[in-house]
Amino acid sequence: MSTLFQPLTALSGLPADAIGDVITFGNDQPLTLDSGAEIKPLTVAWKTYGTLNAQKSNAFLLCHALTLDQYAAGTHPVTGKPGWWSSMVGPGLPIDTDRFFVICINVVGGCMGSSGPHEVDPATGKPYGLNFPVITVRDMVRAQAMLLDHLGIKSLFCVAGGSMGGMQVLQWAASYPERVFSALPIATAARHSAQNIAFHEVGRQAIMADPDWQGGDYLIKGTTPRKGLAVARMAAHITYLSEAALHRKFGRTLQDREALSYRFDADFQVESYLRHQGAMFVERFDANAYLYITRAMDYFDLAADYGGSLAQAFRGSKTRFCVVSFTSDWLFPTPESKKIVHALNAGGANVSFVEFDTDKGHDAFLLDVPEMFATLRGFIGAAAQARGLNAKADA
Amino acid sequence: MLVRAPALRPELVRIADMVEPSSRVLDVGCGDGALLEYLARTKNVDARGIELSQAGVNASVAHGLSVIQGDADTDLVEYPSRAFDFVILSQTIQATRQPKLVLEQLLRIGRFVIVSFPNFGFWKVRLKLALSGRMPITGTLTHPWHETPNIHLCTIADFVALARELDARIDRALAVDESGDVRALSVPGYWDNLTAEGAIFLLSRTA
């Protein structure tokens, strides 16, 4: 295996070591994609938390969602905020870093160090932009498997993730059943629905309609499609919340004013909030990466890879599954999780299914839902017991 | 994580006695998973459950059990045939919308089926209805008629008739009295139909 490490410098404004660990595989180890194209050389960036035990049996892979990255815990180097699952991942928390070796890998196509449209194409010396090949969820998982091979981790104790992370969990369980001891797909689906694709298309059109997008060459031309990317985020952000949560947070409350302006300012708090969300997002995310990753989600249809039968994807699986949904999630509603559960049952798999009652919408998986913590702690603990993992990694 | 102290009600202990060690068990309507947990701990079974209430499912999974949220009336069709050695339906059949279809599904899914239910033929039930003319409320039938989840109550004789209609073999039958003690029930069990407060049946498919 000829791999060479090289410091990553393409992510502007960050010290090279802020990304976590980075590997660039040799040209003899390309990532062959579902489209038939190759990424070579392939770069993968990841973060780890906790310690790998001597048997390498306590590796816990976290798969991140669309706009998240490898910073599941700790402090995010760009935003300065806590990692996306810092309520769940840490010493003594349900995903206990005293016990498990937690790995979170930036997806291929992303913009936090792994190969993606934002990175420099070694063949041209310029950012890939739209020359980056279209990737799929299965491609993301293949790249993760390559990294785990490199790390010598043959089998994962658990693969967990929400939303697009959950899609990767399902893909992992289907593609590498013998490598996945337990799987925790949360607020996800085995295929992207027409409605989900439609929302993503709105976002992509907003980005591409921004003159600063420059046909995808904005990095070369020195512009940033801020408005387009912000609108894409604003539209998407609505889908992450429930109507009840939006109403609870904002209602029809006015923003910094006593009366309606009779203009098109952000009269309402909810408008101001969405504008803020859009503006913040532009500071940390790459517009082309948003195009590629939303495309990967749209293309996801696990049953299609198994003759249209989702049960076939999991037939004979020895993996212990816990499928999780939230009552107010209308982006990945409970019936989508139930389809996964039915397929797992039909395949005779070991599956638990829990739906949590919350008004927090799709984003609930990232938020403080105490009942979810208790339940996942039980699932993970029982799986660890079945795996023979001790309470402490080195014990 | 199976750490809860066992406080299993006597009927569930009797059901557990019927389950072979190291078998595959599905408990339909498993509540908080007490029986499954007991079976996993004492008989090393591969324990799975279905439970309608979210609270029950969450409690079960939090205790390390494999339980899904689901409805016996609609979700049993998703299971493959002969997927389990034992399928248990404890004090639930009388609360299903389609008891016959449910029992049919159980006989398809499991090699053996264990069903327990309150006996509406119990003499106290008969007497209360006969004397007061009101729907009986007893130790096992605790709800007034307008609040009861028990929409399809039956007697032991009714159940035996249904089992026969479905070509199920009655491998074992127990009559349960008010104190939770059991005795063998000799089918068709006219006397037990009068004297037993509840019953437990172990069935299998003849075909």
Coordinates of C-alpha atoms in Angstrom, one line a residue:
Chain A
M1 CA 0.0 0.0 0.0
S2 CA 1.7 3.1 -1.1
T3 CA 0.0 6.0 0.6
L4 CA 1.6 9.4 1.2
F5 CA 0.5 11.9 3.8
Q6 CA 0.5 15.5 2.9
P7 CA -0.6 18.5 4.8
L8 CA -3.8 20.0 3.5
T9 CA -3.6 23.7 2.7
A10 CA -6.5 24.2 0.4
L11 CA -9.0 25.1 3.1
S12 CA -8.4 28.8 3.2
G13 CA -7.8 30.6 6.5
L14 CA -7.2 27.5 8.6
P15 CA -3.9 26.1 9.9
A16 CA -3.2 22.7 8.2
D17 CA -3.6 20.8 11.4
A18 CA -7.1 22.2 12.2
I19 CA -8.7 19.7 9.9
G20 CA -7.8 16.7 12.0
D21 CA -6.1 13.8 10.3
V22 CA -5.7 13.8 6.5
I23 CA -4.5 11.2 4.1
T24 CA -4.0 11.4 0.4
F25 CA -4.0 8.0 -1.2
G26 CA -1.6 7.2 -4.0
N27 CA -2.6 7.3 -7.6
D28 CA -2.6 3.5 -7.6
Q29 CA -5.5 3.7 -5.1
P30 CA -8.1 5.7 -6.9
L31 CA -11.7 6.0 -5.7
T32 CA -13.8 4.4 -8.4
L33 CA -17.2 6.0 -8.4
D34 CA -20.7 4.8 -9.3
S35 CA -20.6 7.0 -12.3
G36 CA -17.5 5.2 -13.6
A37 CA -15.3 8.2 -13.0
E38 CA -12.3 8.1 -10.6
I39 CA -11.0 10.4 -8.0
K40 CA -7.2 10.2 -7.9
P41 CA -5.5 11.0 -5.8
L42 CA -8.2 10.6 -3.2
T43 CA -7.9 12.7 -0.1
V44 CA -9.8 11.9 3.1
A45 CA -10.0 14.1 6.2
W46 CA -11.2 12.8 9.6
K47 CA -11.3 13.3 13.3
T48 CA -11.1 10.8 16.1
Y49 CA -12.2 10.9 19.7
G50 CA -11.2 8.3 22.3
T51 CA -8.7 5.4 21.9
L52 CA -8.7 2.3 19.7
N53 CA -8.4 -0.8 21.8
A54 CA -5.8 -3.5 21.2
Q55 CA -8.4 -5.8 19.4
K56 CA -9.5 -2.9 17.3
S57 CA -13.1 -3.8 18.2
N58 CA -14.4 -0.6 19.7
A59 CA -14.4 1.6 16.6
F60 CA -17.6 3.7 16.3
L61 CA -18.1 5.4 13.0
L62 CA -20.2 8.6 12.9
C63 CA -21.6 9.6 9.5
H64 CA -22.3 13.3 9.2
A65 CA -25.3 15.0 7.5
L66 CA -25.4 17.3 4.5
T67 CA -23.8 20.4 5.8
L68 CA -21.9 19.0 8.8
D69 CA -18.4 17.6 8.9
Q70 CA -15.9 15.6 10.9
Y71 CA -16.3 17.8 13.9
A72 CA -18.8 15.8 15.8
A73 CA -17.4 16.8 19.2
G74 CA -14.9 19.4 20.5
T75 CA -14.9 22.9 19.1
H76 CA -15.4 23.5 15.4
P77 CA -12.3 25.3 14.0
V78 CA -14.3 27.5 11.6
T79 CA -17.4 28.4 13.6
G80 CA -15.9 28.2 17.1
K81 CA -19.1 26.3 18.2
P82 CA -19.4 22.9 19.7
G83 CA -19.3 19.9 17.4
W84 CA -22.6 18.8 15.9
W85 CA -23.1 15.9 18.3
S86 CA -21.3 17.1 21.3
S87 CA -24.4 16.4 23.4
M88 CA -24.0 12.7 22.4
V89 CA -20.3 12.1 22.0
G90 CA -17.9 12.5 24.9
P91 CA -16.7 10.9 28.1
G92 CA -19.7 9.4 29.9
L93 CA -22.1 10.4 27.2
P94 CA -24.2 7.8 25.2
I95 CA -21.4 7.5 22.7
D96 CA -18.8 7.2 25.4
T97 CA -15.3 8.2 24.2
D98 CA -13.9 6.5 27.3
R99 CA -15.2 3.3 25.9
F100 CA -15.3 3.7 22.1
F101 CA -12.9 4.9 19.5
V102 CA -15.1 7.4 17.6
I103 CA -14.2 8.2 14.0
C104 CA -15.9 10.9 11.9
I105 CA -14.9 11.3 8.3
N106 CA -15.6 14.3 6.1
V107 CA -17.6 13.0 3.1
V108 CA -16.1 12.9 -0.3
G109 CA -17.6 15.9 -2.1
G110 CA -17.5 17.9 1.1
C111 CA -15.5 21.0 2.0
M112 CA -13.6 20.2 5.1
G113 CA -10.5 18.6 3.7
S114 CA -11.7 15.5 1.8
S115 CA -11.6 15.5 -1.9
G116 CA -14.4 17.8 -3.2
P117 CA -15.1 20.5 -5.7
H118 CA -13.5 23.1 -3.3
E119 CA -10.2 21.3 -3.4
V120 CA -7.4 21.7 -5.9
D121 CA -7.4 19.3 -8.8
P122 CA -3.8 18.0 -8.9
A123 CA -4.2 17.5 -12.6
T124 CA -4.7 21.2 -13.3
G125 CA -3.5 22.9 -10.2
K126 CA -6.9 24.7 -9.9
P127 CA -9.9 24.0 -7.8
Y128 CA -12.0 21.2 -9.2
G129 CA -15.2 23.2 -9.4
L130 CA -17.7 21.4 -11.7
N131 CA -14.8 19.2 -13.0
F132 CA -15.3 17.2 -9.8
P133 CA -17.2 14.1 -10.7
V134 CA -20.7 13.6 -9.3
I135 CA -20.6 11.4 -6.3
T136 CA -23.2 9.1 -4.5
V137 CA -23.8 8.1 -1.0
R138 CA -22.2 4.7 -1.9
D139 CA -19.1 6.5 -3.1
M140 CA -18.9 8.3 0.2
V141 CA -19.1 5.0 2.0
R142 CA -16.5 3.4 -0.3
A143 CA -14.0 6.2 0.6
Q144 CA -14.7 5.7 4.3
A145 CA -14.0 2.0 3.9
M146 CA -10.7 2.8 2.2
L147 CA -9.7 4.9 5.1
L148 CA -10.7 2.2 7.7
D149 CA -8.7 -0.3 5.7
H150 CA -5.8 2.0 5.9
L151 CA -6.3 2.3 9.7
G152 CA -6.5 -1.5 10.0
I153 CA -10.1 -1.4 11.3
K154 CA -11.8 -4.5 9.8
S155 CA -15.0 -4.3 11.8
L156 CA -16.9 -1.4 13.2
F157 CA -18.7 -1.7 16.6
C158 CA -21.3 0.7 15.4
V159 CA -22.1 3.0 12.5
A160 CA -24.4 5.9 13.4
G161 CA -25.7 9.0 11.8
G162 CA -28.7 11.2 11.1
S163 CA -30.3 12.4 7.9
M164 CA -27.7 11.9 5.1
G165 CA -25.6 10.3 7.8
G166 CA -28.3 7.8 8.2
M167 CA -28.3 7.0 4.5
Q168 CA -24.6 6.2 4.9
V169 CA -25.4 4.0 7.8
L170 CA -27.9 2.0 5.7
Q171 CA -25.4 1.9 2.8
W172 CA -22.7 0.6 5.2
A173 CA -25.0 -2.1 6.5
A174 CA -25.9 -3.2 3.0
S175 CA -22.5 -2.9 1.4
Y176 CA -20.4 -4.3 4.2
P177 CA -22.7 -6.3 6.5
E178 CA -19.8 -8.3 8.0
R179 CA -18.0 -5.0 9.0
V180 CA -21.0 -3.5 10.8
F181 CA -21.8 -5.0 14.3
S182 CA -24.5 -2.5 15.1
A183 CA -26.2 0.3 13.1
L184 CA -28.0 3.4 14.2
P185 CA -29.8 5.1 11.3
I186 CA -31.6 8.2 12.6
A187 CA -34.2 10.5 10.9
T188 CA -33.4 9.1 7.6
A189 CA -34.8 7.1 4.6
A190 CA -33.7 4.3 2.3
R191 CA -34.5 6.7 -0.6
H192 CA -34.8 10.4 -1.2
S193 CA -38.5 11.2 -1.9
A194 CA -39.7 13.4 -4.8
Q195 CA -40.4 16.1 -2.2
N196 CA -36.9 15.9 -0.9
I197 CA -35.4 16.1 -4.3
A198 CA -37.7 19.1 -5.1
F199 CA -36.4 21.1 -2.1
H200 CA -32.8 20.3 -3.1
E201 CA -33.5 21.5 -6.6
V202 CA -34.8 24.8 -5.3
G203 CA -31.5 25.2 -3.4
R204 CA -29.3 24.3 -6.4
Q205 CA -31.2 26.6 -8.7
A206 CA -30.8 29.4 -6.2
I207 CA -27.0 28.9 -6.2
M208 CA -26.7 28.6 -9.9
A209 CA -28.9 31.7 -10.5
D210 CA -26.4 33.8 -8.5
P211 CA -24.2 35.6 -11.1
D212 CA -21.3 35.2 -8.7
W213 CA -21.5 31.4 -9.1
Q214 CA -19.8 32.0 -12.5
G215 CA -20.8 28.7 -14.0
G216 CA -19.2 27.0 -11.0
D217 CA -15.8 28.8 -11.5
Y218 CA -16.2 31.3 -8.7
L219 CA -13.1 30.1 -6.8
I220 CA -11.0 30.8 -9.9
K221 CA -12.7 34.1 -10.6
G222 CA -12.5 35.3 -7.1
T223 CA -16.2 35.6 -6.3
T224 CA -18.6 33.9 -3.9
P225 CA -22.2 33.1 -4.7
R226 CA -23.3 34.3 -1.3
K227 CA -26.9 35.2 -2.1
G228 CA -27.6 32.0 -3.9
L229 CA -26.1 29.8 -1.2
A230 CA -27.8 31.8 1.5
V231 CA -31.2 31.3 -0.2
A232 CA -30.5 27.6 -0.6
R233 CA -29.8 27.4 3.1
M234 CA -32.8 29.4 4.1
A235 CA -35.1 27.1 2.1
A236 CA -33.5 24.0 3.4
H237 CA -33.5 25.3 7.0
I238 CA -37.3 25.5 6.9
T239 CA -37.5 21.8 6.1
Y240 CA -35.4 21.0 9.2
L241 CA -37.9 22.5 11.5
S242 CA -41.5 21.7 12.2
E243 CA -44.3 24.2 11.8
A244 CA -44.9 23.9 15.5
A245 CA -41.3 24.7 16.4
L246 CA -41.2 27.7 14.1
H247 CA -44.4 29.0 15.6
R248 CA -43.1 28.4 19.1
K249 CA -39.8 30.2 18.4
F250 CA -41.1 33.1 16.4
G251 CA -44.9 33.2 15.9
R252 CA -45.7 36.4 14.1
T253 CA -43.4 38.5 16.3
L254 CA -41.9 41.5 14.7
Q255 CA -38.1 42.1 14.6
D256 CA -36.8 45.2 16.2
R257 CA -39.9 47.2 15.4
E258 CA -43.3 48.1 16.7
A259 CA -45.2 48.0 13.5
L260 CA -45.2 46.6 10.0
S261 CA -42.8 48.6 7.8
Y262 CA -44.9 48.3 4.6
R263 CA -41.6 47.6 2.9
F264 CA -39.6 44.4 2.2
D265 CA -37.3 44.6 5.2
A266 CA -37.2 41.6 7.6
D267 CA -40.3 42.7 9.5
F268 CA -40.9 39.3 11.1
Q269 CA -38.5 37.6 13.5
V270 CA -38.7 34.5 11.4
E271 CA -37.4 36.4 8.3
S272 CA -34.5 37.8 10.3
Y273 CA -33.7 34.4 11.7
L274 CA -33.6 32.8 8.2
R275 CA -31.4 35.6 6.8
H276 CA -29.1 35.1 9.7
Q277 CA -28.9 31.4 9.1
G278 CA -28.2 32.0 5.4
A279 CA -25.5 34.5 6.1
M280 CA -23.8 32.3 8.7
F281 CA -23.9 29.3 6.4
V282 CA -22.1 31.1 3.6
E283 CA -19.1 31.7 5.9
R284 CA -18.6 28.0 6.4
F285 CA -19.8 26.1 3.4
D286 CA -18.8 25.8 -0.2
A287 CA -21.6 26.4 -2.8
N288 CA -20.4 23.7 -5.2
A289 CA -20.0 21.2 -2.4
Y290 CA -23.7 22.0 -1.6
L291 CA -24.6 21.1 -5.2
Y292 CA -22.6 17.8 -5.1
I293 CA -23.8 16.6 -1.8
T294 CA -27.5 17.4 -2.4
R295 CA -27.1 15.5 -5.7
A296 CA -25.7 12.5 -3.8
M297 CA -28.7 12.4 -1.5
D298 CA -31.1 12.8 -4.4
Y299 CA -29.5 9.8 -6.1
F300 CA -29.8 7.6 -3.0
D301 CA -32.2 4.7 -3.5
L302 CA -30.9 1.7 -1.7
A303 CA -33.6 -0.8 -2.9
A304 CA -32.8 0.1 -6.5
D305 CA -29.4 -1.4 -6.1
Y306 CA -31.0 -4.7 -5.0
G307 CA -33.6 -5.3 -7.7
G308 CA -36.1 -3.0 -6.1
S309 CA -36.2 -5.0 -2.8
L310 CA -35.1 -3.2 0.3
A311 CA -35.4 -6.4 2.2
Q312 CA -32.8 -7.9 -0.2
A313 CA -30.3 -5.2 0.8
F314 CA -30.3 -6.5 4.3
R315 CA -31.0 -10.3 3.8
G316 CA -29.1 -12.4 6.2
S317 CA -27.7 -9.4 8.0
K318 CA -26.2 -10.1 11.5
T319 CA -26.1 -6.4 12.3
R320 CA -28.1 -5.1 15.3
F321 CA -30.1 -2.2 14.1
C322 CA -31.9 0.6 16.0
V323 CA -33.9 2.8 13.6
V324 CA -34.9 6.2 15.1
S325 CA -37.5 8.7 13.9
F326 CA -39.2 11.9 15.3
T327 CA -42.9 12.6 15.3
S328 CA -42.6 16.1 13.8
D329 CA -39.9 15.3 11.2
W330 CA -41.7 15.9 7.9
L331 CA -38.5 15.8 5.8
F332 CA -37.8 12.2 6.8
P333 CA -41.1 11.2 8.3
T334 CA -41.7 8.1 10.4
P335 CA -43.2 6.1 7.5
E336 CA -39.8 6.2 5.8
S337 CA -38.2 4.7 8.9
K338 CA -41.0 2.1 9.1
K339 CA -40.2 1.0 5.5
I340 CA -36.6 0.4 6.7
V341 CA -37.9 -1.6 9.7
H342 CA -40.3 -3.6 7.6
A343 CA -37.4 -4.5 5.2
L344 CA -35.2 -5.5 8.1
N345 CA -37.9 -7.6 9.6
A346 CA -38.6 -9.3 6.3
G347 CA -34.9 -10.1 6.1
G348 CA -35.0 -11.5 9.6
A349 CA -32.6 -8.9 11.0
N350 CA -32.3 -7.9 14.6
V351 CA -34.0 -4.5 14.7
S352 CA -35.3 -2.0 17.2
F353 CA -37.4 0.9 16.2
V354 CA -38.2 4.0 18.3
E355 CA -40.1 7.1 17.4
F356 CA -39.6 10.1 19.7
D357 CA -42.3 12.5 20.4
T358 CA -40.9 16.0 19.9
D359 CA -41.9 19.2 18.0
K360 CA -38.3 19.9 17.0
G361 CA -38.7 18.6 13.5
H362 CA -35.9 16.9 11.5
D363 CA -33.2 18.7 13.4
A364 CA -34.3 16.9 16.6
F365 CA -31.5 14.4 16.1
L366 CA -29.0 17.2 16.8
L367 CA -30.9 18.6 19.7
D368 CA -31.4 17.9 23.3
V369 CA -34.0 15.1 23.4
P370 CA -33.3 13.4 26.8
E371 CA -35.5 10.4 26.1
M372 CA -33.4 9.8 22.9
F373 CA -30.2 9.9 25.0
A374 CA -31.6 7.3 27.4
T375 CA -32.8 5.0 24.7
L376 CA -29.7 5.2 22.6
R377 CA -27.6 4.6 25.7
G378 CA -29.5 1.4 26.2
F379 CA -29.1 0.2 22.6
I380 CA -25.4 1.0 22.5
G381 CA -24.8 -0.5 25.9
A382 CA -26.5 -3.8 25.0
A383 CA -24.6 -4.0 21.7
A384 CA -21.3 -3.3 23.5
Q385 CA -22.2 -6.1 26.0
A386 CA -23.0 -8.5 23.0
R387 CA -19.7 -7.4 21.5
G388 CA -17.8 -8.1 24.7
L389 CA -16.6 -4.6 25.1
N390 CA -15.6 -3.6 28.6
A391 CA -16.7 -0.4 30.2
K392 CA -13.4 1.2 29.5
A393 CA -11.5 0.9 26.3
D394 CA -8.3 -0.3 27.9
A395 CA -9.7 -2.3 30.7
Chain B
M1 CA -27.6 -3.8 30.4
L2 CA -30.2 -6.3 31.5
V3 CA -30.1 -5.1 35.1
R4 CA -33.7 -4.7 36.2
A5 CA -34.8 -6.8 39.1
P6 CA -37.3 -9.4 37.9
A7 CA -40.8 -8.7 39.2
L8 CA -42.5 -10.9 36.7
R9 CA -46.2 -11.5 37.3
P10 CA -47.0 -15.2 37.9
E11 CA -48.7 -15.6 34.5
L12 CA -45.6 -14.5 32.7
V13 CA -43.5 -16.9 34.6
R14 CA -45.8 -19.7 33.4
I15 CA -45.4 -18.5 29.8
A16 CA -41.7 -18.4 30.2
D17 CA -41.7 -22.0 31.4
M18 CA -43.1 -23.0 28.0
V19 CA -40.3 -21.4 26.1
E20 CA -37.3 -23.6 25.1
P21 CA -33.9 -22.3 26.0
S22 CA -31.8 -20.6 23.3
S23 CA -34.9 -20.3 21.0
R24 CA -36.0 -17.3 18.9
V25 CA -38.8 -15.5 20.6
L26 CA -41.2 -12.7 19.5
D27 CA -43.3 -11.1 22.2
V28 CA -46.2 -9.2 20.6
G29 CA -47.4 -6.4 22.8
C30 CA -44.3 -6.7 25.0
G31 CA -45.1 -3.7 27.2
D32 CA -41.9 -2.5 28.9
G33 CA -40.1 -5.8 27.9
A34 CA -40.2 -7.5 31.3
L35 CA -40.9 -11.0 29.9
L36 CA -38.3 -10.6 27.2
E37 CA -35.7 -9.4 29.6
Y38 CA -36.5 -12.4 31.9
L39 CA -36.3 -14.8 29.0
A40 CA -33.0 -13.3 27.7
R41 CA -31.5 -13.5 31.2
T42 CA -32.8 -16.9 32.3
K43 CA -33.1 -18.8 29.0
N44 CA -30.6 -17.1 26.7
V45 CA -33.2 -16.6 24.0
D46 CA -32.9 -14.3 21.0
A47 CA -35.6 -11.9 22.3
R48 CA -37.5 -9.6 20.1
G49 CA -40.7 -7.6 20.7
I50 CA -43.4 -5.4 19.2
E51 CA -45.2 -2.8 21.3
L52 CA -47.8 -0.3 20.4
S53 CA -47.0 2.3 23.1
Q54 CA -44.0 4.6 22.5
A55 CA -43.2 4.6 26.2
G56 CA -43.1 0.8 26.3
V57 CA -40.8 0.7 23.3
N58 CA -38.4 3.3 24.6
A59 CA -38.2 1.6 28.0
S60 CA -37.5 -1.8 26.3
V61 CA -34.8 -0.4 24.0
A62 CA -33.3 1.6 26.9
H63 CA -33.0 -1.7 28.7
G64 CA -31.1 -3.2 25.7
L65 CA -33.9 -5.2 24.1
S66 CA -34.7 -5.4 20.4
V67 CA -38.2 -4.0 20.2
I68 CA -40.0 -2.1 17.5
Q69 CA -43.0 0.2 17.7
G70 CA -45.8 -1.5 15.9
D71 CA -49.3 -2.8 15.8
A72 CA -50.2 -6.5 16.0
D73 CA -53.2 -5.8 13.8
T74 CA -51.2 -4.4 10.9
D75 CA -47.5 -5.2 11.2
L76 CA -47.3 -9.0 11.7
V77 CA -47.7 -9.5 7.9
E78 CA -44.2 -8.0 7.5
Y79 CA -42.5 -10.9 9.3
P80 CA -41.3 -13.9 7.3
S81 CA -42.9 -17.3 7.9
R82 CA -41.3 -19.5 10.6
A83 CA -39.1 -16.6 11.6
F84 CA -39.4 -17.5 15.3
D85 CA -39.6 -20.6 17.5
F86 CA -42.0 -19.0 19.9
V87 CA -44.4 -16.1 19.4
I88 CA -46.1 -14.8 22.5
L89 CA -49.3 -12.8 22.8
S90 CA -49.9 -12.1 26.4
Q91 CA -53.2 -10.5 27.5
T92 CA -53.4 -8.8 24.1
I93 CA -55.6 -10.8 21.8
Q94 CA -58.7 -9.4 23.3
A95 CA -57.5 -5.9 22.5
T96 CA -56.8 -6.5 18.8
R97 CA -59.2 -5.4 16.1
Q98 CA -59.0 -8.7 14.2
P99 CA -58.1 -11.5 16.7
K100 CA -58.6 -14.3 14.1
L101 CA -56.3 -12.7 11.6
V102 CA -53.7 -11.9 14.3
L103 CA -53.8 -15.5 15.5
E104 CA -53.4 -16.7 11.9
Q105 CA -50.4 -14.5 11.5
L106 CA -48.9 -15.8 14.7
L107 CA -49.3 -19.4 13.6
R108 CA -47.5 -18.5 10.4
I109 CA -44.6 -16.6 12.0
G110 CA -43.9 -19.0 14.9
R111 CA -43.3 -22.7 15.3
F112 CA -45.2 -22.4 18.5
V113 CA -47.6 -19.7 19.7
I114 CA -48.4 -18.9 23.3
V115 CA -51.6 -16.9 24.0
S116 CA -52.9 -15.8 27.3
F117 CA -56.2 -14.0 27.8
P118 CA -58.8 -13.3 30.5
N119 CA -61.7 -15.8 30.5
F120 CA -65.0 -14.1 30.0
G121 CA -66.7 -17.4 30.9
F122 CA -65.4 -17.2 34.5
W123 CA -68.2 -17.7 36.9
K124 CA -67.8 -14.3 38.6
V125 CA -68.0 -12.6 35.2
R126 CA -71.1 -14.5 34.4
L127 CA -72.7 -13.9 37.7
K128 CA -72.0 -10.1 37.7
L129 CA -73.5 -9.8 34.3
A130 CA -76.5 -12.0 35.2
L131 CA -77.2 -10.4 38.5
S132 CA -76.4 -6.7 38.0
G133 CA -77.1 -6.5 34.3
R134 CA -74.0 -4.3 33.9
M135 CA -70.7 -5.1 32.1
P136 CA -68.6 -6.9 34.7
I137 CA -65.5 -5.3 36.3
T138 CA -63.2 -7.9 37.9
G139 CA -59.6 -8.3 39.0
T140 CA -58.5 -8.8 35.4
L141 CA -61.2 -6.8 33.7
T142 CA -60.7 -3.6 35.4
H143 CA -62.1 -1.0 33.0
P144 CA -65.7 0.2 32.6
W145 CA -67.1 -0.7 29.2
H146 CA -66.6 2.7 27.7
E147 CA -62.9 2.8 28.6
T148 CA -61.8 -0.7 28.1
P149 CA -59.1 -1.6 25.5
N150 CA -60.6 -5.1 25.5
I151 CA -62.9 -5.0 22.5
H152 CA -62.9 -8.7 21.6
L153 CA -63.3 -10.6 24.9
C154 CA -63.8 -14.3 24.6
T155 CA -64.3 -17.4 26.8
I156 CA -62.0 -20.4 26.9
A157 CA -64.6 -22.3 24.9
D158 CA -64.6 -19.6 22.3
F159 CA -60.8 -19.6 22.0
V160 CA -60.7 -23.4 21.7
A161 CA -63.3 -23.1 18.9
L162 CA -61.2 -20.5 17.1
A163 CA -58.0 -22.6 17.4
R164 CA -59.8 -25.5 15.9
E165 CA -61.2 -23.4 13.1
L166 CA -57.6 -22.3 12.3
D167 CA -56.4 -25.9 12.4
A168 CA -54.1 -25.1 15.3
R169 CA -52.9 -28.0 17.5
I170 CA -53.3 -27.3 21.2
D171 CA -50.1 -28.6 22.7
R172 CA -50.7 -27.4 26.2
A173 CA -53.4 -25.5 28.0
L174 CA -53.3 -24.0 31.5
A175 CA -56.2 -22.6 33.5
V176 CA -55.2 -19.7 35.7
D177 CA -57.1 -19.0 38.9
E178 CA -57.5 -15.7 40.7
S179 CA -54.4 -16.1 42.8
G180 CA -52.3 -16.8 39.7
D181 CA -52.0 -20.5 40.4
V182 CA -52.3 -22.7 37.3
R183 CA -53.6 -26.2 36.6
A184 CA -53.7 -28.2 33.5
L185 CA -56.7 -27.5 31.4
S186 CA -58.3 -30.5 29.7
V187 CA -59.8 -29.4 26.4
P188 CA -62.5 -28.7 25.7
G189 CA -62.5 -27.7 29.4
Y190 CA -66.2 -26.9 30.2
W191 CA -65.4 -26.9 33.9
D192 CA -62.3 -24.7 33.5
N193 CA -64.4 -22.4 31.3
L194 CA -66.5 -21.7 34.4
T195 CA -63.8 -21.8 37.1
A196 CA -60.7 -20.3 35.5
E197 CA -60.2 -16.5 35.6
G198 CA -57.7 -16.8 32.6
A199 CA -56.0 -19.3 30.4
I200 CA -52.7 -19.9 28.7
F201 CA -52.5 -21.9 25.5
L202 CA -49.5 -23.3 23.7
L203 CA -50.4 -23.8 20.0
S204 CA -48.7 -25.0 16.9
R205 CA -49.8 -25.3 13.3
T206 CA -50.9 -28.7 12.3
A207 CA -50.1 -28.3 8.6

